Coordinates of C-alpha atoms in Angstrom, one line a residue:
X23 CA 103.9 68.8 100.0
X24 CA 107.2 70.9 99.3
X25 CA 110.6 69.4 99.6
X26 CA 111.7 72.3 101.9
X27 CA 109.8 75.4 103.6
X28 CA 109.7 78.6 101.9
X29 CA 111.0 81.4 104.0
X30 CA 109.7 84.3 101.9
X31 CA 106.3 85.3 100.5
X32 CA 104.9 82.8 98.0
X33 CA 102.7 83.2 94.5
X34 CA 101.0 80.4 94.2
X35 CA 99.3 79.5 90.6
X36 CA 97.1 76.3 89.9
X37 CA 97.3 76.5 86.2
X38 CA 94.7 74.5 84.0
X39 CA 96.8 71.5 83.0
X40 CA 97.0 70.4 86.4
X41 CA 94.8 67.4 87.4
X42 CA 93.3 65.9 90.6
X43 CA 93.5 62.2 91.5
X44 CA 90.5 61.3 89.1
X45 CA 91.8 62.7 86.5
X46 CA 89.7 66.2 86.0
X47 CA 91.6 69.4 85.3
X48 CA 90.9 72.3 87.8
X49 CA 89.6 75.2 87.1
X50 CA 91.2 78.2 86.8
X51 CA 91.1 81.2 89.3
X52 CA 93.0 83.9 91.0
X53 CA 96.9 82.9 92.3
X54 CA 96.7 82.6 95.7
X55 CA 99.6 85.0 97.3
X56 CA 101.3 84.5 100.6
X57 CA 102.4 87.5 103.0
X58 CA 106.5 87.5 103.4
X59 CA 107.7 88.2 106.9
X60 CA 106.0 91.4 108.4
X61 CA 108.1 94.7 108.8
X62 CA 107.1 93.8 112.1
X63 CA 108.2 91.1 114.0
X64 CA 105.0 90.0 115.4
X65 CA 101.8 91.5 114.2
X66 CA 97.8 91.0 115.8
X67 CA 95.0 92.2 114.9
X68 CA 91.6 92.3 116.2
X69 CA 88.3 93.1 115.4
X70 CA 85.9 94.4 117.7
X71 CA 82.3 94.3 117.2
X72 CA 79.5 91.9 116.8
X73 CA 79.4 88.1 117.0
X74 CA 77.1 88.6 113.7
X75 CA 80.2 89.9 111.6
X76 CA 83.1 88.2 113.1
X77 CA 86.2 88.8 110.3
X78 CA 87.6 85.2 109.0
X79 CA 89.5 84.2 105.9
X80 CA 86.5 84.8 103.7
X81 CA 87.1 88.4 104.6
X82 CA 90.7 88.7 104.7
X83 CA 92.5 85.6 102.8
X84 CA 95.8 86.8 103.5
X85 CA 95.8 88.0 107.2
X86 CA 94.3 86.1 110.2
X87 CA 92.3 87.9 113.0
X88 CA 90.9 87.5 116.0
X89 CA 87.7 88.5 117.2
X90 CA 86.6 90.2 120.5
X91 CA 82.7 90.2 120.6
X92 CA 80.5 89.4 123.4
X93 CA 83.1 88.6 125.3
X94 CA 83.8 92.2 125.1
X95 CA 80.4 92.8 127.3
X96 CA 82.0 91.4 130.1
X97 CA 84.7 92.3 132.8
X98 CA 86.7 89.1 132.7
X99 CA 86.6 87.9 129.2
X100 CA 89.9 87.0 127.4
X101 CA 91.8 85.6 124.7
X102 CA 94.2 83.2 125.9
X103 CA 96.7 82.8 122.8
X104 CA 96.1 85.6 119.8
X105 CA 96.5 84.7 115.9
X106 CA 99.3 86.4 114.6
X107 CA 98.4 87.9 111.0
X108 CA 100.0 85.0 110.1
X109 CA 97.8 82.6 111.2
X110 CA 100.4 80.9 114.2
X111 CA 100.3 81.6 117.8
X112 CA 101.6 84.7 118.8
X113 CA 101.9 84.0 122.4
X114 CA 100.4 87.1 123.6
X115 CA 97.0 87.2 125.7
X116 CA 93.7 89.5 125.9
X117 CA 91.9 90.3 129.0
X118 CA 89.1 92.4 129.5
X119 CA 89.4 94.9 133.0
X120 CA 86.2 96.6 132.6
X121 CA 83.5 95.6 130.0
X122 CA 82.4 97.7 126.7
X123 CA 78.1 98.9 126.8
X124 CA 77.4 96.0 123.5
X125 CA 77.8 96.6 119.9
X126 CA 77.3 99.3 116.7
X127 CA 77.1 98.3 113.7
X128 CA 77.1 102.0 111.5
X129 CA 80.9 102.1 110.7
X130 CA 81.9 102.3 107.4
X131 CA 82.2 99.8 104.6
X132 CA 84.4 101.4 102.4
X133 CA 88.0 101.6 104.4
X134 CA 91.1 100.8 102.1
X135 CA 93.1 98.9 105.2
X136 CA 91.0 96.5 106.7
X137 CA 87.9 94.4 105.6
X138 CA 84.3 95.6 105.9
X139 CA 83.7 92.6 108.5
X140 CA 86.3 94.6 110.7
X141 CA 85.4 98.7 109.8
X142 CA 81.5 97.9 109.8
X143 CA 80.7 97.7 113.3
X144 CA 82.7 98.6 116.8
X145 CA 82.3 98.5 120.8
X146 CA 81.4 101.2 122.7
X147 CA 81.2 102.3 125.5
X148 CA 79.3 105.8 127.3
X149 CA 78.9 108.0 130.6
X150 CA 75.8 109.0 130.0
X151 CA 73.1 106.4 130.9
X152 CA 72.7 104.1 127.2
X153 CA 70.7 100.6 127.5
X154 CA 70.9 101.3 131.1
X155 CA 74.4 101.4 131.9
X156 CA 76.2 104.5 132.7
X157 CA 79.9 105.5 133.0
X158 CA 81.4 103.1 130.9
X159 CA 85.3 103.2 130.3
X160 CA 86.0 99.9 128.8
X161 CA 89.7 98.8 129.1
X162 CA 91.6 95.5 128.5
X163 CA 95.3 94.0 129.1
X164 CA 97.4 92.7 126.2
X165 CA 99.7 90.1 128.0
X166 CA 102.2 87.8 127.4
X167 CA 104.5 90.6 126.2
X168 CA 108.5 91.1 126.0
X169 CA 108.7 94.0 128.4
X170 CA 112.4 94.4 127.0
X171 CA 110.8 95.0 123.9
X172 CA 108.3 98.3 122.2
X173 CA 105.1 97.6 120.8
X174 CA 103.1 99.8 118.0
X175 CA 99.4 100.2 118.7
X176 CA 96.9 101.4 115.7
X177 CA 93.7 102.1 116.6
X178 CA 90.6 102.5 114.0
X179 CA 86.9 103.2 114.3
X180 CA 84.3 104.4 112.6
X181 CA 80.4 105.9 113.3
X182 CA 78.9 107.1 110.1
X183 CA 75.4 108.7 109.8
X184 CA 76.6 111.4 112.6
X185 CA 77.0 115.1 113.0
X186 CA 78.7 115.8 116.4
X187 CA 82.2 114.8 117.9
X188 CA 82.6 111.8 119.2
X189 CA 86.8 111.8 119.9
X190 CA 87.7 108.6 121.4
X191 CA 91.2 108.9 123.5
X192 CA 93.0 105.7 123.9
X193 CA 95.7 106.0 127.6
X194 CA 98.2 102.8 127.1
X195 CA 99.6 101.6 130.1
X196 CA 103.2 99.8 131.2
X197 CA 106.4 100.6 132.1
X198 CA 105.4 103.9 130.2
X199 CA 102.4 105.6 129.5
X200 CA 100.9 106.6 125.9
X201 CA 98.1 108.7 125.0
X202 CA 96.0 109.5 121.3
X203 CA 93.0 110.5 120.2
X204 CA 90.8 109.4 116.9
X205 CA 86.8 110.9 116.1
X206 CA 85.1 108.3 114.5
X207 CA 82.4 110.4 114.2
X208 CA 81.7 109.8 109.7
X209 CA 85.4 108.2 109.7
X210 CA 86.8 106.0 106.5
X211 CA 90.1 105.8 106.4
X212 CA 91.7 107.6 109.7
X213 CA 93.7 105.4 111.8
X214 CA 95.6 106.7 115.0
X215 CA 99.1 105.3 116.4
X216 CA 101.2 105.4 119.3
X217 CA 104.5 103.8 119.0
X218 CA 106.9 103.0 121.4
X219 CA 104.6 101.0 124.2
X220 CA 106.7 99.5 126.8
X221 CA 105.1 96.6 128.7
X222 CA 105.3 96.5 132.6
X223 CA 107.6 94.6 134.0
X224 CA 104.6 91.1 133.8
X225 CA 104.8 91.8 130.2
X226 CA 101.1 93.3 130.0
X227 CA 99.8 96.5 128.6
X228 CA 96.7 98.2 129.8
X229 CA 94.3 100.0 127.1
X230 CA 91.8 102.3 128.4
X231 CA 88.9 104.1 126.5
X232 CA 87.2 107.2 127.5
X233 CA 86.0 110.3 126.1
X234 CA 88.2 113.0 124.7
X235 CA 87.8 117.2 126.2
X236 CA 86.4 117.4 122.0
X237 CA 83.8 114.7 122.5
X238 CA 81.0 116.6 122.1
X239 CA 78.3 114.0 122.3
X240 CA 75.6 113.5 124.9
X241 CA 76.2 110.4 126.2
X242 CA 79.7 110.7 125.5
X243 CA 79.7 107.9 123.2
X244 CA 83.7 106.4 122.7
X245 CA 84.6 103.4 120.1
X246 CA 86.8 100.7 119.1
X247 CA 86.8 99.2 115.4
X248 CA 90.1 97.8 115.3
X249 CA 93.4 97.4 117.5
X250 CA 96.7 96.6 115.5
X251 CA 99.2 95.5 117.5
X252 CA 102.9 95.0 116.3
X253 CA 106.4 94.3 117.7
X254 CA 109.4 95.7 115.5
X255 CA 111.1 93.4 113.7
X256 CA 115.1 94.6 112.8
X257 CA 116.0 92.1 110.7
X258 CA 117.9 93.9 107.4
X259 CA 115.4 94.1 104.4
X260 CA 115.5 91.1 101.3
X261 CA 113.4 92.5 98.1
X262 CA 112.7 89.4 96.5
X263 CA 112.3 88.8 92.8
X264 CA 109.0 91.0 91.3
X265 CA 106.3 88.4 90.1
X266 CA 104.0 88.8 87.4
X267 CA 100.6 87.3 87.9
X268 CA 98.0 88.5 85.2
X269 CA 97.6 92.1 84.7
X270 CA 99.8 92.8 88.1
X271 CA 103.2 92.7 89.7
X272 CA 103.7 91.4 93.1
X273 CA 106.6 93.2 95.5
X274 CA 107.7 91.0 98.2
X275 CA 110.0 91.5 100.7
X276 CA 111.2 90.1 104.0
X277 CA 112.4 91.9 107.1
X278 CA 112.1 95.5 108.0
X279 CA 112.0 98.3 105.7
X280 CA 109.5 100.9 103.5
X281 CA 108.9 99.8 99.8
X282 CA 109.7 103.3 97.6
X283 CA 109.1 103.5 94.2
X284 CA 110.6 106.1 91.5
X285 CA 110.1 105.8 87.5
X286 CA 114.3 106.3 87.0
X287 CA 116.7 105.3 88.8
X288 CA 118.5 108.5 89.8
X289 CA 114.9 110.0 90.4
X290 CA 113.3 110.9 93.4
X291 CA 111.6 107.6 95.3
X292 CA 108.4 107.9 97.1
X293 CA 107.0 105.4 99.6
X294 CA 103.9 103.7 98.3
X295 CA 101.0 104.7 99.6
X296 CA 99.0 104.1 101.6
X297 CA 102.4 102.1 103.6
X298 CA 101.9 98.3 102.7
X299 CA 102.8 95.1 104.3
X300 CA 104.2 93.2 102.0
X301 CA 103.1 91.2 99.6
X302 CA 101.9 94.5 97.4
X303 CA 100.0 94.4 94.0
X304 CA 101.0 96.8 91.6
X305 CA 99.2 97.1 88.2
X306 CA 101.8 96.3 85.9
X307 CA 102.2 99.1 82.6
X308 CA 103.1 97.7 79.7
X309 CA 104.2 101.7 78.2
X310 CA 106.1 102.5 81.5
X311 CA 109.0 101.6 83.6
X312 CA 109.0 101.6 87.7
X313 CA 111.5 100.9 89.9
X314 CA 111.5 99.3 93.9
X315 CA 113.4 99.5 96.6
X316 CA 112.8 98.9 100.3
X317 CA 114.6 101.8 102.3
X318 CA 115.9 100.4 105.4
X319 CA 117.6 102.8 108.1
X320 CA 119.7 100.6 111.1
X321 CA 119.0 101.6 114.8

């Protein structure tokens, strides 16, 4: 029990001298590290797929998801209060407006962003007839918004073992509308993002799937992996002490801003890559010298 909360991102270390109530030592294992506060105000994410492979702590210890499975394959299945990343209430609400066809699970297991559980399998939906439904353009509400306020929507999906086109365009809907475009058609790594989302004036946003002009598949297959879904956060940027843990650093920072990196301090600085929340691991180099900032530009 601590004596006061921690604002920031937290390393936490159970190191072998410490003992239970009966006396036995614990063993020793990796720290346990705890996300600062987003570059994003609030941040969701879910997972859309099978019931089978549902993404939980075991998959992702330091983010919490939620999961949109079955209740995908129906027209009025929702969500009523989403897990932030952070594992609180965000407050915001999923409704399904028109239902996905079911499930695929041949998405790829090797993406650098999200867990397996979440890149592994995906929704669909088709025009052509496919398990004997036809013209299927799924779409869903995110509610409970700040229509005062722009969203950021990433999109990922992924159908491996393919050799056609199988563009998926993604139409969000408020008091503006959006549009992009991602083939998951063999994809790892590519994610897709439209920034900028304005709710309608009931604080809702409507997402709709459907097939691209590119889609070059017969049934006109379309898919969705992953939504991200994150409301800017403007708070100045605090880089907080580095941390060494083992073989690693850990950056952490609170509020908004991108950690850069250069090896001098009058070099040139580089945003890390790929663009992390924070906490972020570095491997630590005993022969070298690295340098962090967070690079923060006011509106």
């Amino acid at each position: 029990t601590l004596a006061s909360a921690i604002t920031g991102g937290f390393v936490l270390e159970v190191l072998p001298e410490v003992t239970d109530a009966s006396g036995s030592a614990f063993a020793s294992g990796p720290p346990f590290i705890s996300p600062g506060i987003s570059p994003f105000g609030e941040t969701v994410l879910i997972d859309f797929g099978s019931a089978g492979t549902a993404t939980g702590s075991d998959d992702d210890s330091l983010r919490s998801w939620n999961n949109v499975s079955s209740l995908g394959t129906s027209n009025t299945g929702s969500i009523e209060d989403l897990n932030s990343v952070s594992g609180s209430t965000s407050g915001f609400g999923f409704q399904m407006v028109r239902r996905f066809n079911g499930a695929n699970s041949s998405g790829s297991t090797a993406a650098a962003n999200f867990p397996r559980s979440a890149t592994r399998d995906s929704l669909f939906g088709n025009t052509s007839t496919f398990s004997g439904l036809s013209n299927v353009f799924p779409a869903f509400r995110l509610t409970g918004l700040n229509p005062a306020q722009t969203y950021e929507l990433t999109f990922y999906a992924s159908r491996t073992g393919v050799s056609d086109n199988r563009e998926t365009r993604y139409t969000v809907t408020g008091s503006n509308t959006l549009v992009t475009t991602l083939n998951p058609a063999n994809n790892i790594n590519q994610m897709t993002t439209l920034a900028g989302a304005i709710p309608d004036p009931d604080g809702a946003l409507l997402v709709e799937l459907s097939p691209s002009g590119a889609n070059t598949n017969s049934n006109q297959f379309t898919y969705l992996g992953v939504l991200q879904l994150s409301s800017p956060n403007t708070t100045p940027p605090v880089l907080h002490q580095p941390v060494p843990i083992g073989e690693n650093i850990i950056i952490d920072w609170s509020g908004a801003g991108l950690l850069e990196t250069s090896g001098t301090l009058d070099g040139t600085w580089t945003p890390v890559s790929p663009i992390p929340n924070p906490p972020h691991i570095e491997a630590s180099d005993p022969g070298g010298t690295k340098f962090f900032r967070i690079r923060y530009q006011a509106e």
